[in-house]
Tab-separated table of C-alpha atoms in Angstrom:
chain	number	residue	atom	x	y	z
A	1286	MET	CA	48.558	48.051	126.799
A	1287	ARG	CA	46.032	50.821	126.628
A	1288	THR	CA	48.289	52.468	129.298
A	1289	LEU	CA	51.781	52.557	126.739
A	1290	LYS	CA	49.768	53.267	123.602
A	1291	ARG	CA	48.347	56.326	125.367
A	1292	LEU	CA	51.797	57.483	126.356
A	1293	ILE	CA	52.857	57.074	122.331
A	1294	TYR	CA	50.423	58.797	121.772
A	1295	LEU	CA	50.423	61.500	124.444
A	1296	SER	CA	54.161	62.021	123.437
A	1297	LEU	CA	53.661	61.927	119.931
A	1298	ALA	CA	50.694	64.712	120.285
A	1299	GLY	CA	53.152	66.972	122.630
A	1300	LEU	CA	56.259	66.544	120.406
A	1301	LEU	CA	54.236	67.364	117.694
A	1302	LEU	CA	52.572	70.546	119.717
A	1303	PHE	CA	56.344	71.693	120.333
A	1304	THR	CA	57.672	71.335	116.568
A	1305	GLY	CA	54.992	73.312	115.640
A	1306	TRP	CA	55.343	75.956	118.773
A	1307	LEU	CA	58.878	76.270	117.744
A	1308	ALA	CA	58.990	76.404	113.843
A	1309	TYR	CA	56.196	79.401	114.938
A	1310	HIS	CA	58.486	80.672	117.393
A	1311	VAL	CA	62.082	80.367	115.393
A	1312	ASN	CA	59.786	82.308	112.311
A	1313	ALA	CA	57.619	85.390	113.758
A	1314	SER	CA	59.274	88.719	113.162
A	1315	VAL	CA	60.846	89.706	117.042
A	1316	GLN	CA	60.269	93.002	117.908
A	1317	LEU	CA	63.434	95.120	117.698
A	1318	PRO	CA	64.427	97.585	120.698
A	1319	VAL	CA	65.753	100.074	118.118
A	1320	VAL	CA	65.921	100.581	114.354
A	1321	PRO	CA	68.113	100.001	113.271
A	1322	TYR	CA	69.949	97.774	115.976
A	1323	GLU	CA	73.317	97.514	115.414
A	1324	PHE	CA	75.573	95.077	117.503
A	1325	SER	CA	79.064	93.287	117.628
A	1326	ILE	CA	79.974	89.427	118.045
A	1327	THR	CA	83.447	89.401	119.261
A	1328	PRO	CA	85.731	86.314	117.749
A	1329	GLY	CA	85.948	83.319	119.975
A	1330	SER	CA	82.130	83.988	120.858
A	1331	SER	CA	79.809	80.692	121.361
A	1332	LEU	CA	76.284	80.560	120.399
A	1333	LYS	CA	75.345	80.505	123.202
A	1334	SER	CA	76.950	83.179	124.097
A	1335	VAL	CA	75.301	85.660	121.579
A	1336	ALA	CA	71.935	83.772	121.760
A	1337	GLN	CA	72.066	85.065	125.741
A	1338	GLN	CA	73.270	89.087	123.903
A	1339	LEU	CA	70.505	89.233	122.167
A	1340	ALA	CA	68.386	87.519	124.632
A	1341	ASP	CA	69.070	89.737	127.508
A	1342	ALA	CA	69.235	93.423	124.185
A	1343	GLY	CA	65.251	92.143	123.576
A	1344	VAL	CA	66.454	90.818	120.916
A	1345	LEU	CA	65.173	87.452	121.484
A	1346	HIS	CA	62.097	86.047	123.549
A	1347	ASP	CA	64.744	83.350	125.189
A	1348	SER	CA	68.137	81.985	124.032
A	1349	TRP	CA	67.482	78.196	124.372
A	1350	SER	CA	65.352	78.740	121.723
A	1351	PHE	CA	67.945	80.127	119.605
A	1352	VAL	CA	70.124	77.564	120.643
A	1353	LEU	CA	68.388	74.581	119.946
A	1354	LEU	CA	67.415	75.788	116.763
A	1355	SER	CA	70.939	75.919	115.961
A	1356	ARG	CA	71.726	72.837	116.654
A	1357	LEU	CA	68.813	71.116	114.932
A	1358	THR	CA	69.940	73.188	112.164
A	1359	GLY	CA	73.312	72.049	112.134
A	1360	VAL	CA	74.799	75.505	112.440
A	1361	ALA	CA	75.799	76.011	116.386
A	1362	SER	CA	79.754	76.282	114.995
A	1363	SER	CA	79.242	78.423	111.955
A	1364	VAL	CA	79.336	82.379	113.776
A	1365	LYS	CA	80.219	84.941	112.673
A	1366	ALA	CA	82.646	87.106	114.022
A	1367	GLY	CA	81.879	90.883	113.192
A	1368	ASP	CA	79.475	94.002	113.387
A	1369	TYR	CA	75.892	93.812	112.653
A	1370	GLU	CA	72.686	95.953	111.440
A	1371	ILE	CA	69.677	95.244	111.322
A	1372	THR	CA	67.059	97.460	109.740
A	1373	GLU	CA	63.599	95.864	110.042
A	1374	ASN	CA	61.305	93.323	112.636
A	1375	ILE	CA	63.183	89.415	111.573
A	1376	SER	CA	62.655	86.451	112.831
A	1377	PRO	CA	65.482	84.240	115.097
A	1378	ALA	CA	65.650	81.790	112.036
A	1379	GLU	CA	66.607	84.766	109.552
A	1380	LEU	CA	68.930	86.228	111.974
A	1381	LEU	CA	70.554	82.885	113.245
A	1382	ALA	CA	71.057	82.517	108.993
A	1383	ARG	CA	72.681	86.346	108.975
A	1384	ILE	CA	75.215	85.476	112.143
A	1385	THR	CA	76.155	82.274	110.421
A	1386	ARG	CA	76.948	83.634	106.629
A	1387	GLY	CA	78.606	86.385	107.807
A	1388	ASP	CA	76.297	89.666	107.223
A	1389	ILE	CA	78.349	91.763	108.692
A	1390	ASN	CA	79.062	95.744	108.286
A	1391	GLN	CA	82.235	96.359	107.260
A	1392	SER	CA	84.776	98.519	108.702
A	1393	GLU	CA	87.316	100.624	106.958
A	1394	ILE	CA	90.513	102.397	107.016
A	1395	ARG	CA	92.087	104.310	104.230
A	1396	PHE	CA	95.790	104.386	103.882
A	1397	ILE	CA	96.647	107.869	101.676
A	1398	GLU	CA	98.902	108.429	98.766
A	1399	GLY	CA	102.531	110.276	100.590
A	1400	TRP	CA	101.898	109.440	104.091
A	1401	THR	CA	104.708	108.183	105.819
A	1402	PHE	CA	104.527	104.890	107.778
A	1403	SER	CA	104.312	107.166	110.756
A	1404	GLN	CA	101.477	108.272	109.854
A	1405	LEU	CA	100.476	104.676	108.698
A	1406	ARG	CA	100.875	103.367	112.026
A	1407	GLN	CA	99.299	106.830	113.764
A	1408	ALA	CA	95.742	105.929	111.611
A	1409	LEU	CA	95.736	102.127	113.019
A	1410	ASN	CA	96.962	102.840	115.957
A	1411	GLU	CA	93.704	105.339	116.062
A	1412	HIS	CA	91.336	103.356	114.212
A	1413	PRO	CA	88.921	102.267	117.394
A	1414	GLY	CA	87.864	98.676	114.787
A	1415	LEU	CA	91.399	97.506	114.624
A	1416	ARG	CA	92.983	94.606	117.694
A	1417	HIS	CA	96.242	96.916	117.735
A	1418	ALA	CA	98.882	94.027	118.144
A	1419	THR	CA	101.793	95.978	116.725
A	1420	ALA	CA	101.348	99.299	119.014
A	1421	ASN	CA	104.476	98.650	120.715
A	1422	LEU	CA	106.493	96.490	118.161
A	1423	THR	CA	109.757	98.592	116.561
A	1424	ASP	CA	108.700	99.165	112.427
A	1425	ARG	CA	111.363	96.398	112.278
A	1426	GLU	CA	109.819	94.000	114.411
A	1427	ILE	CA	106.455	94.935	112.056
A	1428	LEU	CA	108.655	93.541	109.488
A	1429	GLN	CA	109.477	90.412	110.783
A	1430	LEU	CA	105.950	89.932	112.015
A	1431	ILE	CA	104.812	90.192	108.077
A	1432	ASP	CA	107.332	87.976	107.006
A	1433	ALA	CA	108.187	90.988	104.773
A	1434	THR	CA	112.693	90.501	103.754
A	1435	GLU	CA	113.158	94.349	103.464
A	1436	THR	CA	115.142	95.924	106.336
A	1437	ALA	CA	113.450	99.618	106.431
A	1438	ALA	CA	109.071	99.830	106.692
A	1439	GLU	CA	108.980	103.085	104.412
A	1440	GLY	CA	107.183	102.695	101.631
A	1441	LEU	CA	106.241	99.322	101.482
A	1442	PHE	CA	102.716	100.022	102.022
A	1443	PHE	CA	100.212	99.923	98.613
A	1444	PRO	CA	98.006	103.344	100.009
A	1445	ASP	CA	94.223	102.528	99.445
A	1446	THR	CA	91.239	101.293	101.151
A	1447	TYR	CA	91.343	98.377	103.412
A	1448	PHE	CA	87.989	96.784	104.794
A	1449	PHE	CA	87.929	94.348	107.264
A	1450	ALA	CA	85.843	93.168	110.073
A	1451	ARG	CA	85.536	94.745	113.801
A	1452	GLY	CA	88.137	92.855	115.717
A	1453	SER	CA	90.540	92.026	113.262
A	1454	SER	CA	94.497	93.451	113.769
A	1455	ASP	CA	95.748	95.675	112.314
A	1456	VAL	CA	98.642	92.989	111.193
A	1457	GLU	CA	96.311	91.309	108.683
A	1458	ILE	CA	96.123	94.992	106.747
A	1459	LEU	CA	99.348	95.401	107.267
A	1460	LYS	CA	100.327	91.702	105.349
A	1461	ARG	CA	96.962	93.107	102.780
A	1462	ALA	CA	98.670	96.433	102.026
A	1463	TYR	CA	102.156	95.016	102.002
A	1464	ARG	CA	101.062	92.577	99.394
A	1465	VAL	CA	99.493	94.145	97.385
A	1466	MET	CA	101.818	96.851	97.051
A	1467	HIS	CA	104.561	93.787	96.429
A	1468	HIS	CA	102.036	92.919	93.238
A	1469	HIS	CA	101.506	96.616	91.903
A	1470	LEU	CA	105.561	96.926	92.025
A	1471	HIS	CA	106.631	93.991	90.504
A	1472	THR	CA	104.586	94.013	87.880
A	1473	ALA	CA	104.704	96.974	87.166
A	1474	TRP	CA	108.390	96.074	86.704
A	1475	ALA	CA	107.802	93.453	84.261
A	1476	GLU	CA	106.329	95.785	82.221
A	1477	ARG	CA	109.309	99.161	82.441
A	1478	ALA	CA	110.900	101.087	79.846
A	1479	ILE	CA	114.233	99.903	78.666
A	1480	ASP	CA	117.928	100.979	79.507
A	1481	LEU	CA	116.359	103.121	83.046
A	1482	PRO	CA	119.230	103.671	85.500
A	1483	LEU	CA	117.291	101.395	88.119
A	1484	ALA	CA	118.868	98.373	89.462
A	1485	ASP	CA	115.682	96.511	90.762
A	1486	PRO	CA	112.336	97.238	92.019
A	1487	TYR	CA	113.035	98.452	95.033
A	1488	GLN	CA	114.862	101.535	92.899
A	1489	ALA	CA	111.935	102.357	91.764
A	1490	LEU	CA	109.269	102.373	94.630
A	1491	ILE	CA	112.325	104.760	95.551
A	1492	LEU	CA	112.422	106.877	92.751
A	1493	ALA	CA	108.309	106.487	92.396
A	1494	SER	CA	108.079	107.734	96.556
A	1495	ILE	CA	109.658	110.946	95.369
A	1496	VAL	CA	107.588	111.342	92.587
A	1497	GLU	CA	104.792	110.724	94.626
A	1498	LYS	CA	106.074	113.955	97.010
A	1499	GLU	CA	107.048	116.075	94.369
A	1500	THR	CA	103.480	116.367	92.587
A	1501	GLY	CA	100.360	116.049	93.251
A	1502	ARG	CA	99.065	116.652	89.432
A	1503	GLU	CA	98.985	113.378	87.214
A	1504	SER	CA	99.317	114.760	83.672
A	1505	ASP	CA	103.434	116.009	85.319
A	1506	ARG	CA	103.851	112.760	86.982
A	1507	ARG	CA	105.964	110.998	83.860
A	1508	MET	CA	107.768	114.417	82.718
A	1509	VAL	CA	108.988	114.472	86.837
A	1510	ALA	CA	109.923	111.407	86.664
A	1511	GLY	CA	111.676	111.847	83.588
A	1512	VAL	CA	114.065	114.741	85.001
A	1513	PHE	CA	114.777	112.215	87.749
A	1514	ILE	CA	115.304	109.508	85.092
A	1515	ASN	CA	117.665	112.021	83.292
A	1516	ARG	CA	119.894	113.304	86.139
A	1517	LEU	CA	120.388	109.420	87.473
A	1518	ARG	CA	122.262	108.620	83.999
A	1519	ILE	CA	124.420	111.670	83.882
A	1520	ASN	CA	125.066	110.736	87.415
A	1521	MET	CA	123.846	114.507	88.335
A	1522	LEU	CA	122.014	115.286	92.108
A	1523	LEU	CA	118.626	114.683	92.162
A	1524	GLN	CA	118.633	117.982	94.273
A	1525	THR	CA	114.518	117.432	95.580
A	1526	ASP	CA	113.635	118.853	98.241
A	1527	PRO	CA	111.136	116.306	99.719
A	1528	THR	CA	114.092	113.735	100.412
A	1529	VAL	CA	115.675	116.351	102.237
A	1530	ILE	CA	112.664	117.279	104.334
A	1531	TYR	CA	112.144	113.927	104.877
A	1532	GLY	CA	115.678	112.823	106.602
A	1533	LEU	CA	115.105	116.203	108.574
A	1534	GLY	CA	112.036	113.838	110.382
A	1535	ASP	CA	111.128	115.757	113.655
A	1536	LYS	CA	113.870	118.388	113.281
A	1537	PHE	CA	111.581	120.132	110.337
A	1538	ASP	CA	109.364	122.898	111.486
A	1539	GLY	CA	107.720	123.644	107.897
A	1540	ASN	CA	110.993	125.551	106.929
A	1541	LEU	CA	113.568	124.333	104.515
A	1542	ARG	CA	116.339	126.628	105.055
A	1543	LYS	CA	119.731	126.852	102.887
A	1544	LYS	CA	121.431	125.441	106.218
A	1545	ASP	CA	119.159	122.136	105.411
A	1546	LEU	CA	120.280	121.817	101.777
A	1547	LEU	CA	123.769	122.288	102.780
A	1548	THR	CA	124.128	120.162	105.409
A	1549	ASP	CA	125.251	116.565	104.988
A	1550	GLN	CA	123.156	113.174	105.780
A	1551	GLU	CA	121.946	110.311	103.886
A	1552	TYR	CA	118.775	111.744	102.591
A	1553	ASN	CA	120.136	115.424	101.100
A	1554	THR	CA	119.941	114.694	97.373
A	1555	TYR	CA	121.669	118.383	97.196
A	1556	THR	CA	124.630	116.427	98.496
A	1557	ARG	CA	124.904	113.092	97.715
A	1558	ARG	CA	124.307	111.948	94.578
A	1559	GLY	CA	121.888	109.108	92.825
A	1560	LEU	CA	118.696	107.638	95.295
A	1561	PRO	CA	117.934	108.205	99.175
A	1562	PRO	CA	118.434	104.713	101.155
A	1563	THR	CA	114.770	103.897	101.153
A	1564	PRO	CA	111.654	105.350	99.582
A	1565	ILE	CA	110.696	108.283	101.527
A	1566	ALA	CA	106.396	107.757	101.534
A	1567	LEU	CA	104.053	105.492	100.196
A	1568	PRO	CA	104.014	105.820	96.478
A	1569	GLY	CA	100.437	105.409	94.641
A	1570	LEU	CA	100.147	103.800	91.896
A	1571	SER	CA	100.344	106.284	89.146
A	1572	SER	CA	103.512	107.126	90.241
A	1573	ILE	CA	105.181	103.869	90.655
A	1574	LEU	CA	103.989	103.374	86.773
A	1575	ALA	CA	105.335	106.771	86.058
A	1576	ALA	CA	108.593	106.117	87.717
A	1577	LEU	CA	108.990	102.695	85.246
A	1578	ASN	CA	107.701	104.104	81.712
A	1579	PRO	CA	109.092	108.074	82.932
A	1580	ALA	CA	108.391	110.484	79.764
A	1581	GLU	CA	110.639	110.696	77.337
A	1582	THR	CA	112.380	114.709	77.509
A	1583	ASP	CA	115.293	116.227	77.178
A	1584	ALA	CA	114.519	118.185	80.668
A	1585	LEU	CA	116.635	118.359	83.526
A	1586	TYR	CA	115.517	120.420	85.495
A	1587	PHE	CA	111.175	121.547	87.050
A	1588	VAL	CA	109.779	124.215	89.216
A	1589	ALA	CA	106.262	124.662	90.735
A	1590	LYS	CA	104.193	127.237	89.037
A	1591	GLY	CA	101.686	127.700	92.166
A	1592	ASN	CA	98.631	126.382	90.370
A	1593	GLY	CA	99.311	122.421	90.919
A	1594	GLU	CA	101.483	122.132	87.341
A	1595	SER	CA	105.182	122.481	86.972
A	1596	HIS	CA	107.426	124.043	84.092
A	1597	PHE	CA	109.944	122.001	82.635
A	1598	SER	CA	113.591	123.311	81.069
A	1599	ARG	CA	116.072	122.030	79.708
A	1600	HIS	CA	119.104	124.625	80.679
A	1601	LEU	CA	119.645	126.100	83.794
A	1602	THR	CA	119.227	129.356	82.531
A	1603	ASP	CA	115.458	128.831	81.002
A	1604	HIS	CA	115.412	127.107	84.671
A	1605	ASN	CA	116.246	130.102	86.667
A	1606	ARG	CA	114.023	132.341	84.704
A	1607	ALA	CA	110.884	130.165	85.411
A	1608	VAL	CA	112.246	130.133	89.513
A	1609	SER	CA	112.479	134.249	89.306
A	1610	ARG	CA	108.846	133.697	87.310
A	1611	TYR	CA	106.986	131.558	89.222
A	1612	GLN	CA	108.550	130.997	92.741
A	1613	LYS	CA	110.298	134.837	93.846
A	1614	ARG	CA	106.938	136.837	92.524
């Protein structure tokens, strides 16, 4: 009986000592190999593999106590993938809390107003923090992958900055950008001006993309949209250079020539009436709002002044004088 009691006491004493040692060990700060220390946890990593990764790097004294702590606290399956940065010495307990909370450094990618879908895809493919699931897909296959109902990808993705965890799929970024554009477009459509010569939100998106390419000046957007709306109402040719340039594609060398304006193609608004078949770029929110709430104007013409502003005219003679003044000087 004494031997049994002695074994029990020794076991309890050992357990208390081990518990005390473990509590001290997991709450004592570890000297980082470098400050700040950055590391990544890839999607699907187990806590055991992460613990070994950190132990091999010298962040943890050992991996087993870290794993044991995770199991005792019930968070062994809660590790979050992403990029992490530690800016000061940290205890294993706090480190475990961070990687199970997901206190990650987010990566970002920016889509610029006026970009084509080709430029957007290039930005996705060149980003080192993304998993490139769409790199070898056609535009049509990408639309099917994100459950888009449209048949052409141009203009469907909202230009903005998107944040994500390193290792995320580019498909998720595209889905988010598509949903954001859909939201902004349909919200603006519901609040559009009355009697616009636009059949549906997609036509509004086409017009918004033209406005986006025609002017970068915020104060001119609604006037530019007003000119195009006026032309659509009277079935007048839009005669906008950006659509012709878009239709030329890789054949455009930076100089738009007279023969380009005379050669018929589906995006040539000098030879075909109405809107082109698809958007020609990513329109920003201000261009969408301008297209659906254009300025009330009787102007049918405009020309760039060369300082970012545009000059608007009602009559062709006035427009020709403005062209001579601002473009031919």
